[in-house]
CSV table of C-alpha atoms in Angstrom, one decimal:
chain,number,residue,atom,x,y,z
U,1468,MET,CA,-147.8,-51.3,-89.4
U,1469,LYS,CA,-144.6,-53.2,-89.8
U,1470,THR,CA,-143.0,-53.5,-93.2
U,1471,ILE,CA,-140.2,-55.6,-94.5
U,1472,CYS,CA,-137.6,-54.2,-96.9
U,1473,LEU,CA,-136.0,-57.2,-98.7
U,1474,TYR,CA,-132.9,-56.4,-100.7
U,1475,PHE,CA,-130.4,-58.6,-102.7
U,1476,GLU,CA,-127.0,-57.8,-104.1
U,1477,ILE,CA,-125.7,-59.2,-107.4
U,1478,HIS,CA,-121.9,-58.9,-108.0
U,1479,GLN,CA,-119.4,-61.1,-109.7
U,1480,ILE,CA,-115.7,-61.4,-108.9
U,1481,ILE,CA,-113.4,-60.7,-111.8
U,1482,HIS,CA,-110.7,-63.4,-111.6
U,1483,LEU,CA,-107.2,-62.3,-112.5
U,1484,LYS,CA,-104.8,-64.7,-114.1
U,1485,ARG,CA,-101.3,-65.6,-113.0
U,1486,TYR,CA,-99.1,-62.6,-114.0
U,1487,ARG,CA,-95.4,-62.7,-113.5
U,1488,PHE,CA,-93.0,-59.8,-113.1
U,1489,PHE,CA,-91.5,-60.6,-116.5
U,1490,ASP,CA,-95.0,-60.2,-118.1
U,1491,ILE,CA,-94.9,-56.5,-117.3
U,1492,GLY,CA,-94.7,-54.5,-120.5
U,1493,THR,CA,-95.4,-57.5,-122.8
U,1494,ASP,CA,-98.8,-58.7,-121.7
U,1495,HIS,CA,-101.7,-56.2,-121.2
U,1496,TYR,CA,-104.4,-58.8,-120.7
U,1497,TYR,CA,-104.9,-59.6,-117.0
U,1498,TYR,CA,-107.9,-62.0,-116.7
U,1499,ASP,CA,-108.6,-65.7,-116.3
U,1500,ASP,CA,-111.4,-66.0,-118.9
U,1501,TYR,CA,-112.0,-69.7,-118.2
U,1502,GLU,CA,-112.5,-69.1,-114.5
U,1503,ASN,CA,-114.7,-66.1,-115.0
U,1504,GLU,CA,-117.0,-67.9,-117.4
U,1505,ARG,CA,-117.0,-71.1,-115.2
U,1506,SER,CA,-117.8,-69.2,-112.0
U,1507,ILE,CA,-120.6,-67.0,-113.3
U,1508,THR,CA,-122.2,-69.8,-115.2
U,1509,ASP,CA,-122.1,-72.0,-112.1
U,1510,ILE,CA,-123.6,-69.3,-109.9
U,1511,ALA,CA,-126.3,-68.5,-112.4
U,1512,GLU,CA,-127.3,-72.1,-112.6
U,1513,ARG,CA,-127.2,-72.9,-108.9
U,1514,SER,CA,-128.3,-69.6,-107.4
U,1515,TYR,CA,-129.4,-66.7,-109.6
U,1516,MET,CA,-131.9,-68.4,-111.9
U,1517,PRO,CA,-133.6,-70.6,-109.2
U,1518,ALA,CA,-133.8,-67.6,-106.8
U,1519,LEU,CA,-135.1,-65.2,-109.4
U,1520,ASN,CA,-137.7,-67.7,-110.5
U,1521,ALA,CA,-138.8,-68.1,-106.9
U,1522,LEU,CA,-139.1,-64.4,-106.5
U,1523,GLN,CA,-141.1,-64.2,-109.7
U,1524,GLU,CA,-143.5,-66.8,-108.4
U,1525,MET,CA,-143.9,-64.8,-105.2
U,1526,ILE,CA,-144.8,-61.7,-107.1
U,1527,LYS,CA,-147.3,-63.6,-109.3
U,1528,ALA,CA,-148.9,-65.2,-106.2
U,1529,ASN,CA,-149.1,-62.0,-104.1
U,1530,GLY,CA,-149.4,-59.2,-106.7
U,1531,ASP,CA,-148.1,-55.8,-105.6
U,1532,TYR,CA,-148.2,-56.8,-102.0
U,1533,PHE,CA,-144.8,-58.4,-102.3
U,1534,LYS,CA,-141.9,-56.2,-103.3
U,1535,VAL,CA,-138.1,-56.6,-103.5
U,1536,ALA,CA,-135.0,-54.6,-104.4
U,1537,PHE,CA,-131.8,-55.4,-106.1
U,1538,SER,CA,-128.5,-53.7,-106.8
U,1539,LEU,CA,-126.1,-54.9,-109.5
U,1540,SER,CA,-122.5,-53.9,-109.9
U,1541,GLY,CA,-121.5,-52.8,-113.4
U,1542,VAL,CA,-118.7,-55.3,-113.7
U,1543,GLY,CA,-121.1,-58.0,-112.6
U,1544,MET,CA,-123.6,-57.0,-115.3
U,1545,GLU,CA,-120.8,-57.2,-117.8
U,1546,GLN,CA,-120.1,-60.8,-116.8
U,1547,LEU,CA,-123.8,-61.6,-117.0
U,1548,GLU,CA,-124.0,-60.0,-120.5
U,1549,MET,CA,-121.2,-62.2,-121.7
U,1550,HIS,CA,-121.8,-65.5,-120.0
U,1551,ALA,CA,-125.3,-65.6,-118.4
U,1552,PRO,CA,-127.6,-63.1,-120.3
U,1553,GLN,CA,-130.7,-65.2,-119.1
U,1554,VAL,CA,-130.2,-63.6,-115.6
U,1555,LEU,CA,-130.5,-60.1,-117.0
U,1556,GLU,CA,-133.6,-61.2,-119.0
U,1557,LYS,CA,-135.2,-62.6,-115.9
U,1558,LEU,CA,-134.5,-59.4,-114.0
U,1559,GLN,CA,-136.2,-57.5,-116.8
U,1560,GLU,CA,-139.2,-59.7,-116.5
U,1561,LEU,CA,-139.3,-59.0,-112.8
U,1562,ASN,CA,-138.9,-55.3,-113.5
U,1563,ALA,CA,-142.0,-55.4,-115.7
U,1564,THR,CA,-144.1,-56.4,-112.8
U,1565,GLY,CA,-143.6,-53.0,-111.1
U,1566,CYS,CA,-142.8,-54.7,-107.8
U,1567,VAL,CA,-139.0,-54.4,-108.1
U,1568,GLU,CA,-136.6,-51.6,-107.4
U,1569,PHE,CA,-133.0,-51.3,-108.7
U,1570,LEU,CA,-130.5,-49.4,-106.6
U,1571,ALA,CA,-127.3,-47.5,-107.4
U,1572,GLU,CA,-123.9,-48.7,-106.4
U,1573,PRO,CA,-120.3,-48.2,-107.6
U,1574,TYR,CA,-119.9,-49.7,-111.1
U,1575,SER,CA,-116.6,-51.4,-110.1
U,1576,HIS,CA,-117.8,-52.6,-106.7
U,1577,GLY,CA,-114.7,-50.7,-105.5
U,1578,LEU,CA,-113.5,-48.7,-102.6
U,1579,SER,CA,-113.2,-45.3,-104.2
U,1580,SER,CA,-115.6,-43.7,-101.6
U,1581,LEU,CA,-112.7,-44.1,-99.1
U,1582,ILE,CA,-110.2,-42.0,-101.0
U,1583,ASN,CA,-111.4,-40.0,-104.0
U,1584,GLU,CA,-114.8,-38.3,-104.2
U,1585,GLU,CA,-114.7,-37.5,-107.9
U,1586,THR,CA,-113.9,-41.1,-108.8
U,1587,PHE,CA,-116.6,-42.4,-106.5
U,1588,ALA,CA,-119.2,-40.1,-108.1
U,1589,ALA,CA,-118.2,-41.1,-111.6
U,1590,ASP,CA,-118.3,-44.8,-110.6
U,1591,VAL,CA,-121.8,-44.5,-109.2
U,1592,LYS,CA,-123.0,-42.4,-112.1
U,1593,LYS,CA,-121.8,-44.9,-114.6
U,1594,GLN,CA,-123.6,-47.8,-112.9
U,1595,ALA,CA,-126.8,-45.8,-112.5
U,1596,ALA,CA,-126.8,-45.1,-116.3
U,1597,LYS,CA,-126.4,-48.8,-117.0
U,1598,ILE,CA,-129.3,-49.6,-114.7
U,1599,GLU,CA,-131.5,-47.0,-116.4
U,1600,GLU,CA,-130.5,-48.4,-119.8
U,1601,TYR,CA,-131.5,-52.0,-118.9
U,1602,PHE,CA,-134.5,-51.4,-116.6
U,1603,GLY,CA,-135.7,-47.9,-117.3
U,1604,GLN,CA,-135.3,-46.9,-113.6
U,1605,LYS,CA,-133.3,-44.0,-112.4
U,1606,PRO,CA,-132.0,-45.1,-109.0
U,1607,GLN,CA,-133.1,-43.0,-106.1
U,1608,VAL,CA,-131.3,-44.9,-103.3
U,1609,LEU,CA,-127.6,-45.7,-103.1
U,1610,ARG,CA,-126.0,-48.9,-101.8
U,1611,ASN,CA,-122.2,-48.6,-101.5
U,1612,SER,CA,-119.9,-51.6,-101.9
U,1613,SER,CA,-120.4,-53.9,-99.0
U,1614,LEU,CA,-122.7,-51.3,-97.3
U,1615,ILE,CA,-119.6,-49.1,-96.7
U,1616,TYR,CA,-120.8,-45.9,-95.0
U,1617,SER,CA,-119.7,-42.9,-93.0
U,1618,ASP,CA,-121.0,-39.4,-92.4
U,1619,ASP,CA,-118.7,-38.1,-95.2
U,1620,ILE,CA,-119.8,-40.7,-97.6
U,1621,GLY,CA,-123.4,-39.9,-96.8
U,1622,GLY,CA,-122.7,-36.3,-97.5
U,1623,GLN,CA,-121.4,-37.3,-101.0
U,1624,ALA,CA,-124.5,-39.4,-101.6
U,1625,ALA,CA,-126.8,-36.5,-100.7
U,1626,ALA,CA,-124.8,-34.2,-103.0
U,1627,MET,CA,-125.3,-36.7,-105.9
U,1628,GLY,CA,-129.1,-36.3,-105.4
U,1629,PHE,CA,-129.9,-39.6,-103.7
U,1630,LYS,CA,-132.9,-39.8,-101.4
U,1631,GLY,CA,-131.5,-42.6,-99.2
U,1632,MET,CA,-128.7,-45.0,-98.6
U,1633,LEU,CA,-128.4,-48.5,-97.3
U,1634,THR,CA,-125.9,-49.4,-94.6
U,1635,GLU,CA,-125.2,-51.8,-91.7
U,1636,GLY,CA,-127.1,-51.8,-88.4
U,1637,ALA,CA,-123.8,-52.2,-86.5
U,1638,LYS,CA,-124.0,-52.4,-82.7
U,1639,HIS,CA,-121.0,-50.2,-82.1
U,1640,VAL,CA,-122.7,-47.4,-84.1
U,1641,LEU,CA,-126.3,-47.9,-82.9
U,1642,GLY,CA,-125.5,-48.4,-79.2
U,1643,TRP,CA,-129.0,-48.6,-77.5
U,1644,LYS,CA,-130.8,-47.7,-80.7
U,1645,SER,CA,-132.7,-50.1,-82.9
U,1646,PRO,CA,-132.1,-50.7,-86.6
U,1647,HIS,CA,-135.9,-50.8,-87.1
U,1648,TYR,CA,-136.3,-47.1,-87.7
U,1649,VAL,CA,-135.5,-44.7,-90.5
U,1650,TYR,CA,-132.6,-42.4,-89.6
U,1651,HIS,CA,-130.8,-39.6,-91.5
U,1652,CYS,CA,-127.2,-38.6,-92.2
U,1653,ALA,CA,-125.6,-36.5,-89.5
U,1654,ILE,CA,-124.2,-33.9,-92.1
U,1655,ALA,CA,-127.0,-34.2,-94.7
U,1656,PRO,CA,-130.4,-34.4,-93.0
U,1657,ASN,CA,-132.2,-35.0,-96.4
U,1658,LEU,CA,-130.5,-38.3,-96.9
U,1659,LYS,CA,-132.5,-41.1,-95.2
U,1660,LEU,CA,-130.6,-44.2,-93.9
U,1661,LEU,CA,-132.0,-47.8,-93.9
U,1662,LEU,CA,-130.1,-50.1,-91.5
U,1663,ARG,CA,-129.7,-53.8,-92.1
U,1664,ASP,CA,-131.0,-56.0,-89.3
U,1665,VAL,CA,-127.9,-58.1,-88.8
U,1666,THR,CA,-129.4,-61.0,-87.0
U,1667,LEU,CA,-132.5,-61.5,-89.2
U,1668,SER,CA,-130.4,-61.2,-92.4
U,1669,ASP,CA,-127.6,-63.5,-91.3
U,1670,ASP,CA,-130.1,-66.1,-90.0
U,1671,ILE,CA,-131.0,-66.6,-93.7
U,1672,SER,CA,-127.7,-65.9,-95.5
U,1673,LEU,CA,-125.3,-67.5,-93.1
U,1674,ARG,CA,-127.0,-69.9,-90.6
U,1675,PHE,CA,-130.0,-71.3,-92.3
U,1676,ASN,CA,-128.5,-74.7,-93.1
U,1677,ASN,CA,-126.3,-75.0,-90.0
U,1678,SER,CA,-127.6,-77.9,-88.0
U,1679,ASP,CA,-125.5,-76.8,-85.0
U,1680,TRP,CA,-127.2,-73.5,-84.8
U,1681,GLU,CA,-129.7,-73.2,-82.0
U,1682,GLY,CA,-132.3,-71.7,-84.3
U,1683,TYR,CA,-132.2,-74.7,-86.7
U,1684,PRO,CA,-134.4,-75.5,-88.5
U,1685,LEU,CA,-135.8,-72.1,-89.3
U,1686,PHE,CA,-139.4,-72.0,-90.5
U,1687,ALA,CA,-141.1,-69.0,-92.2
U,1688,ASP,CA,-143.9,-68.7,-89.6
U,1689,ASN,CA,-141.4,-68.6,-86.7
U,1690,TYR,CA,-139.3,-66.1,-88.5
U,1691,ILE,CA,-142.2,-63.8,-89.2
U,1692,ASN,CA,-143.5,-64.2,-85.6
U,1693,ARG,CA,-140.2,-62.9,-84.3
U,1694,ILE,CA,-140.7,-59.8,-86.5
U,1695,ALA,CA,-144.3,-59.4,-85.3
U,1696,GLU,CA,-143.1,-59.5,-81.7
U,1697,PHE,CA,-140.9,-56.4,-82.0
U,1698,PRO,CA,-142.3,-53.3,-80.2
U,1699,GLN,CA,-145.1,-51.7,-82.2
U,1700,GLU,CA,-143.1,-48.5,-82.8
U,1701,GLU,CA,-140.3,-50.5,-84.5
U,1702,GLN,CA,-141.9,-50.6,-88.0
U,1703,VAL,CA,-139.0,-51.0,-90.5
U,1704,ILE,CA,-137.3,-54.4,-90.9
U,1705,ASN,CA,-134.5,-54.3,-93.4
U,1706,ILE,CA,-133.3,-57.8,-94.6
U,1707,PHE,CA,-130.3,-57.4,-96.8
U,1708,MET,CA,-128.0,-60.1,-98.3
U,1709,GLU,CA,-126.3,-61.3,-101.4
U,1710,LEU,CA,-128.5,-63.1,-103.9
U,1711,SER,CA,-125.9,-65.9,-104.0
U,1712,ALA,CA,-126.8,-66.7,-100.4
U,1713,LEU,CA,-129.8,-68.5,-102.0
U,1714,GLY,CA,-128.2,-71.5,-103.6
U,1715,ILE,CA,-124.5,-71.1,-102.9
U,1716,ALA,CA,-124.0,-70.1,-99.2
U,1717,GLN,CA,-127.2,-72.0,-98.4
U,1718,PRO,CA,-127.7,-74.9,-100.9
U,1719,LEU,CA,-131.0,-75.4,-102.6
U,1720,SER,CA,-131.2,-78.8,-100.9
U,1721,SER,CA,-131.7,-77.0,-97.6
U,1722,ASN,CA,-135.2,-75.8,-98.9
U,1723,ILE,CA,-134.1,-72.2,-98.6
U,1724,LEU,CA,-136.4,-71.2,-101.6
U,1725,GLU,CA,-139.4,-72.9,-100.0
U,1726,PHE,CA,-138.7,-70.9,-96.9
U,1727,LEU,CA,-138.5,-67.7,-98.9
U,1728,LYS,CA,-141.7,-68.4,-100.8
U,1729,ALA,CA,-143.6,-69.0,-97.6
U,1730,LEU,CA,-142.7,-65.6,-96.1
U,1731,PRO,CA,-145.3,-63.4,-97.8
U,1732,ALA,CA,-148.3,-65.5,-96.7
U,1733,CYS,CA,-147.0,-65.6,-93.1
U,1734,ALA,CA,-146.3,-61.9,-93.1
U,1735,LYS,CA,-149.8,-61.1,-94.5
U,1736,ALA,CA,-151.4,-63.1,-91.8
U,1737,LYS,CA,-149.6,-60.9,-89.2
U,1738,GLY,CA,-150.5,-57.7,-91.0
U,1739,ILE,CA,-146.9,-57.1,-92.1
U,1740,THR,CA,-146.3,-55.5,-95.5
U,1741,PHE,CA,-143.3,-55.3,-97.9
U,1742,SER,CA,-141.8,-52.1,-99.1
U,1743,THR,CA,-139.0,-50.9,-101.4
U,1744,PRO,CA,-136.2,-48.7,-100.2
U,1745,THR,CA,-137.5,-45.6,-102.1
U,1746,GLU,CA,-141.0,-46.1,-100.7
U,1747,LEU,CA,-139.5,-46.1,-97.1
U,1748,CYS,CA,-137.4,-43.0,-97.8
U,1749,LEU,CA,-140.4,-41.1,-99.2
U,1750,LYS,CA,-143.1,-42.3,-96.7
U,1751,MET,CA,-141.3,-42.8,-93.4
U,1752,LYS,CA,-140.0,-39.9,-91.3
U,1753,SER,CA,-136.6,-40.1,-89.7
U,1754,VAL,CA,-136.5,-40.5,-86.0
U,1755,GLY,CA,-133.1,-38.8,-85.7
U,1756,GLU,CA,-129.6,-38.6,-87.1
U,1757,LEU,CA,-127.1,-41.4,-87.1
U,1758,ASP,CA,-123.6,-40.3,-86.2
U,1759,VAL,CA,-121.0,-42.4,-88.1
U,1760,PRO,CA,-117.6,-40.6,-88.0
U,1761,ASP,CA,-115.7,-43.8,-88.7
U,1762,THR,CA,-116.3,-46.0,-91.7
U,1763,LEU,CA,-118.5,-49.1,-91.3
U,1764,SER,CA,-119.4,-52.0,-93.5
U,1765,TRP,CA,-121.3,-55.4,-93.3
U,1766,VAL,CA,-118.1,-57.5,-93.4
U,1767,ASP,CA,-116.6,-59.4,-90.5
U,1768,GLU,CA,-117.2,-59.0,-86.7
U,1769,GLU,CA,-115.6,-55.5,-86.7
U,1770,ARG,CA,-118.0,-54.2,-89.3
U,1771,ASP,CA,-115.3,-51.9,-90.6
U,1772,VAL,CA,-113.0,-51.7,-93.7
U,1773,SER,CA,-110.1,-53.6,-92.1
U,1774,CYS,CA,-110.7,-56.7,-94.3
U,1775,TRP,CA,-109.6,-54.6,-97.3
U,1776,LEU,CA,-107.2,-52.1,-95.8
U,1777,GLY,CA,-106.1,-53.7,-92.5
U,1778,ASN,CA,-102.5,-54.6,-93.4
U,1779,PRO,CA,-99.5,-52.7,-95.1
U,1780,MET,CA,-99.8,-54.8,-98.3
U,1781,GLN,CA,-103.4,-53.8,-98.8
U,1782,ARG,CA,-102.8,-50.2,-98.1
U,1783,GLU,CA,-99.8,-50.1,-100.4
U,1784,ALA,CA,-101.7,-51.7,-103.3
U,1785,PHE,CA,-104.7,-49.4,-102.6
U,1786,ASN,CA,-102.7,-46.2,-102.5
U,1787,LYS,CA,-100.7,-47.1,-105.6
U,1788,LEU,CA,-103.9,-47.9,-107.6
U,1789,TYR,CA,-105.6,-44.6,-106.7
U,1790,SER,CA,-102.4,-42.6,-107.3
U,1791,VAL,CA,-103.5,-42.5,-111.0
U,1792,ALA,CA,-107.2,-42.0,-110.3
U,1793,ASP,CA,-107.3,-38.3,-111.2
U,1794,ARG,CA,-105.4,-38.8,-114.4
U,1795,LEU,CA,-107.6,-41.6,-115.5
U,1796,ARG,CA,-110.8,-39.6,-114.7
U,1797,ILE,CA,-109.4,-36.6,-116.6
U,1798,ALA,CA,-108.2,-38.6,-119.6
U,1799,ASN,CA,-111.3,-40.9,-119.7
U,1800,ASP,CA,-109.5,-43.2,-122.2
U,1801,PRO,CA,-111.8,-46.0,-123.3
U,1802,ARG,CA,-108.9,-48.4,-123.9
U,1803,ILE,CA,-108.0,-48.6,-120.2
U,1804,ASN,CA,-111.3,-47.7,-118.5
U,1805,GLN,CA,-112.4,-51.3,-118.4
U,1806,ASP,CA,-109.2,-52.5,-116.7
U,1807,TRP,CA,-109.6,-49.6,-114.3
U,1808,ASP,CA,-113.0,-50.8,-113.3
U,1809,TYR,CA,-111.9,-54.4,-112.8
U,1810,LEU,CA,-108.7,-53.5,-110.8
U,1811,GLN,CA,-110.8,-51.4,-108.4
U,1812,ALA,CA,-113.0,-54.3,-107.4
U,1813,SER,CA,-112.8,-54.8,-103.6
U,1814,ASN,CA,-112.2,-58.5,-103.8
U,1815,ASN,CA,-108.7,-57.8,-105.1
U,1816,PHE,CA,-107.8,-56.3,-101.7
U,1817,ARG,CA,-109.9,-58.8,-99.8
U,1818,PHE,CA,-107.7,-61.6,-101.1
U,1819,MET,CA,-104.7,-59.9,-99.4
U,1820,THR,CA,-106.3,-59.9,-95.9
U,1821,THR,CA,-104.4,-61.6,-93.0
U,1822,LYS,CA,-107.5,-61.3,-90.7
U,1823,PRO,CA,-109.2,-64.4,-89.4
U,1824,SER,CA,-112.9,-64.5,-90.4
U,1825,ASN,CA,-115.9,-66.4,-89.4
U,1826,VAL,CA,-117.0,-66.4,-93.0
U,1827,GLY,CA,-114.9,-68.7,-95.2
U,1828,LEU,CA,-112.7,-66.8,-97.7
U,1829,ASP,CA,-111.9,-68.4,-101.0
U,1830,ARG,CA,-108.7,-66.9,-102.3
U,1831,GLY,CA,-109.0,-68.5,-105.7
U,1832,ILE,CA,-105.7,-69.0,-107.4
U,1833,TYR,CA,-103.8,-67.5,-104.5
U,1834,GLY,CA,-102.1,-69.6,-101.8
U,1835,SER,CA,-101.6,-66.8,-99.3
U,1836,PRO,CA,-102.2,-63.0,-98.8
U,1837,PHE,CA,-98.6,-62.3,-100.0
U,1838,ASP,CA,-99.2,-64.4,-103.2
U,1839,ALA,CA,-102.3,-62.3,-103.9
U,1840,PHE,CA,-100.4,-59.1,-103.2
U,1841,THR,CA,-97.5,-60.0,-105.5
U,1842,ASN,CA,-99.8,-61.0,-108.4
U,1843,TYR,CA,-101.9,-57.9,-108.1
U,1844,MET,CA,-98.9,-55.6,-107.9
U,1845,ASN,CA,-97.4,-57.1,-111.0
U,1846,ILE,CA,-100.6,-56.4,-112.9
U,1847,LEU,CA,-100.8,-52.9,-111.4
U,1848,GLY,CA,-97.3,-52.2,-112.4
U,1849,ASP,CA,-98.1,-52.9,-116.1
U,1850,PHE,CA,-101.3,-51.0,-115.9
U,1851,ILE,CA,-99.7,-47.8,-114.5
U,1852,ASN,CA,-96.9,-48.1,-117.1
U,1853,ARG,CA,-99.6,-48.0,-119.8
U,1854,VAL,CA,-101.2,-44.9,-118.2
U,1855,ASN,CA,-97.9,-43.2,-118.0
U,1856,ASN,CA,-97.0,-44.0,-121.6
U,1857,LEU,CA,-100.3,-42.5,-122.7
U,1858,TYR,CA,-100.0,-39.4,-120.4
U,1859,PRO,CA,-96.4,-38.9,-119.2
U,1860,LEU,CA,-95.8,-38.0,-115.6
U,1861,GLU,CA,-94.0,-34.8,-116.8
U,1862,ILE,CA,-97.5,-33.4,-117.6
U,1863,GLU,CA,-99.1,-32.2,-114.4
U,1864,ASN,CA,-102.8,-33.1,-113.8
U,1865,ASP,CA,-103.9,-29.4,-114.3
U,1866,GLU,CA,-101.9,-29.2,-117.5
U,1867,LEU,CA,-103.3,-32.5,-118.7
U,1868,GLU,CA,-106.8,-31.4,-117.9
U,1869,THR,CA,-106.4,-28.2,-119.8
U,1870,LEU,CA,-104.9,-29.9,-122.8
U,1871,LEU,CA,-107.6,-32.6,-122.9
U,1872,THR,CA,-110.3,-29.9,-122.4
U,1873,THR,CA,-108.9,-28.0,-125.3
U,1874,ILE,CA,-108.8,-31.1,-127.5
U,1875,LYS,CA,-112.4,-31.9,-126.4
U,1876,ASN,CA,-113.6,-28.4,-127.1
U,1877,GLN,CA,-112.0,-28.5,-130.5
U,1878,GLY,CA,-113.6,-31.9,-131.2
U,1879,ASP,CA,-117.0,-30.5,-130.0
U,1880,GLU,CA,-116.5,-27.5,-132.3
U,1881,ILE,CA,-115.7,-29.7,-135.3
U,1882,GLU,CA,-118.7,-31.9,-134.5
U,1883,MET,CA,-120.9,-28.8,-134.3
U,1884,LYS,CA,-119.6,-27.6,-137.7
U,1885,ASP,CA,-120.1,-31.0,-139.2
U,1886,LYS,CA,-123.7,-31.0,-138.0
U,1887,GLU,CA,-124.2,-27.5,-139.4
U,1888,ILE,CA,-122.8,-28.6,-142.8
U,1889,ILE,CA,-125.1,-31.6,-142.8
U,1890,ARG,CA,-128.1,-29.3,-141.9
U,1891,LEU,CA,-127.2,-26.8,-144.6
U,1892,GLN,CA,-126.7,-29.6,-147.2
U,1893,ALA,CA,-130.2,-30.9,-146.3
U,1894,LYS,CA,-131.6,-27.4,-146.6
U,1895,VAL,CA,-130.0,-26.9,-150.0
U,1896,ALA,CA,-131.3,-30.3,-151.2
U,1897,LYS,CA,-134.8,-29.4,-150.0
U,1898,MET,CA,-134.7,-26.0,-151.8
U,1899,GLN,CA,-133.4,-27.6,-154.9
U,1900,ALA,CA,-136.2,-30.2,-154.8
U,1901,GLU,CA,-138.8,-27.4,-154.4
U,1902,GLU,CA,-137.2,-25.4,-157.3
U,1903,ASP,CA,-137.3,-28.5,-159.5
U,1904,LYS,CA,-140.9,-29.1,-158.6
U,1905,LEU,CA,-141.8,-25.5,-159.3
U,1906,LYS,CA,-140.0,-25.5,-162.6
U,1907,ALA,CA,-141.7,-28.6,-163.7
U,1908,LYS,CA,-145.1,-27.1,-162.8
U,1909,LEU,CA,-144.3,-23.9,-164.8
U,1910,ASP,CA,-143.1,-25.9,-167.8
U,1911,LYS,CA,-146.3,-27.8,-167.8
U,1912,ALA,CA,-148.4,-24.6,-167.6
U,1913,GLY,CA,-146.3,-23.0,-170.4
U,1914,VAL,CA,-147.0,-25.8,-172.9
U,1915,ALA,CA,-150.8,-25.6,-172.3
U,1916,VAL,CA,-150.9,-21.8,-173.1
U,1917,LYS,CA,-149.1,-22.1,-176.5
U,1918,LYS,CA,-151.4,-24.8,-177.8
U,1919,ALA,CA,-154.7,-23.1,-176.9
U,1920,PRO,CA,-154.3,-20.0,-179.2
U,1921,ALA,CA,-153.1,-22.1,-182.2
U,1922,LYS,CA,-156.5,-23.9,-182.4
U,1923,LYS,CA,-158.7,-20.7,-182.1
U,1924,ALA,CA,-156.8,-18.3,-184.4
U,1925,PRO,CA,-158.1,-19.5,-187.9
U,1926,ALA,CA,-161.8,-19.3,-186.8
U,1927,LYS,CA,-161.5,-15.7,-185.6
U,1928,LYS,CA,-159.3,-14.2,-188.4
U,1929,ALA,CA,-161.1,-15.5,-191.6
U,1930,PRO,CA,-164.3,-13.4,-191.2
U,1931,ALA,CA,-162.2,-10.3,-190.4
U,1932,LYS,CA,-160.4,-10.5,-193.9
U,1933,LYS,CA,-163.7,-11.1,-195.7
U,1934,THR,CA,-165.4,-8.1,-194.2
U,1935,ALA,CA,-162.5,-5.8,-195.0
U,1936,LYS,CA,-162.6,-6.8,-198.7
U,1937,LYS,CA,-166.4,-6.0,-199.0
U,1938,LYS,CA,-165.8,-2.6,-197.6
U,1939,GLU,CA,-163.1,-1.8,-200.2
U,1940,GLU,CA,-165.5,-2.8,-203.1
U,1941,LYS,CA,-168.3,-0.6,-201.8
U,1942,ALA,CA,-165.9,2.3,-201.5
U,1943,GLU,CA,-164.9,2.0,-205.3
């Protein structure tokens, strides 16, 4: 039986402000607050809320037959917290239905998986913790930024304990193979791989409203019929896209949501079900390994990482940023961790690309790739100066780690002693209370004993004296 795995990504670009060379050392705030608020509010109104409401209607209408998955970057969640909390509230409502799965991804939506394993692991762990905090789900499946994947990255994901990973069903990797099966990582067989169907996904996210496209207009029944016509043994259909495709890339006026809401009924009529990524990883067996020695992604025709690291400017900025990665991870200073997350975001390098692309690229405030590079490097210069001022370069990483570990251990020891003092104080207070209670009880009992003999003594002693006197008289 065929099953559809429907997944949406939610990520928000953090817009940097104009930052001049002369601002280095004097201005440590790097963000365009107005543009960040304007853009997330606009996307929430035009895309996220209408799309999530539609998905909620689909769940109510179809019960647990319809299922969907999301992944949210940590920086995107921070923007939603500040400017569009209603989106997170709606996601919590969807989560309560039991028909929604939340996946893990790098908190920063960055490219650390390409250069630093420890930073990548910390980035994913941080986002997974935030997902668990909001939705009570511990992610079992990993989705790397822009579906970036290679054998080595798959090995890292398996080492982190994930059951599966999402990536691109790229033709240059699959060759004659179909993306409609579950595969496994070449160097970590326990890690299942779910491959995006490029054509079916892009028909919705990129071409749906294109009147020049040969498949226009696209109707739900025709779309499901295409899936039903795949060979019987091809059972897994992975449709992955950004949630902003519903309302931004494809405007609501195109009836994209009506198309989406019609999918479950059409699929049910053809005996096609819906599944979450974890369900597929647990229930479906792998048909074989997928060998991916070179990194792939879901971006551009090449499906590689050249849109972020394809020219010397991008590579220089990337290498300079991650030159301080180990020191930042060791130091774990809360004052600069947020800047570190925002500066890692992949869009910062995407703005510097010189590649032509079939998908329009909005460079925001930048007029050219060099303009984006210059502004980013100015900010990065100030950021690295701050790191070096906190932890001078004269201190080697090993020495810094030892020093900070010693400080942490001392802090932990002090904390333990403080807790022990509090525990002993509570014990002493309890013992004092019990002593006071016992003393009060004894005092009360002592008062009762003294009063009882005082009332009975005269009645007993009087006859005794009288009898003694009579005995003396008889004796005389």
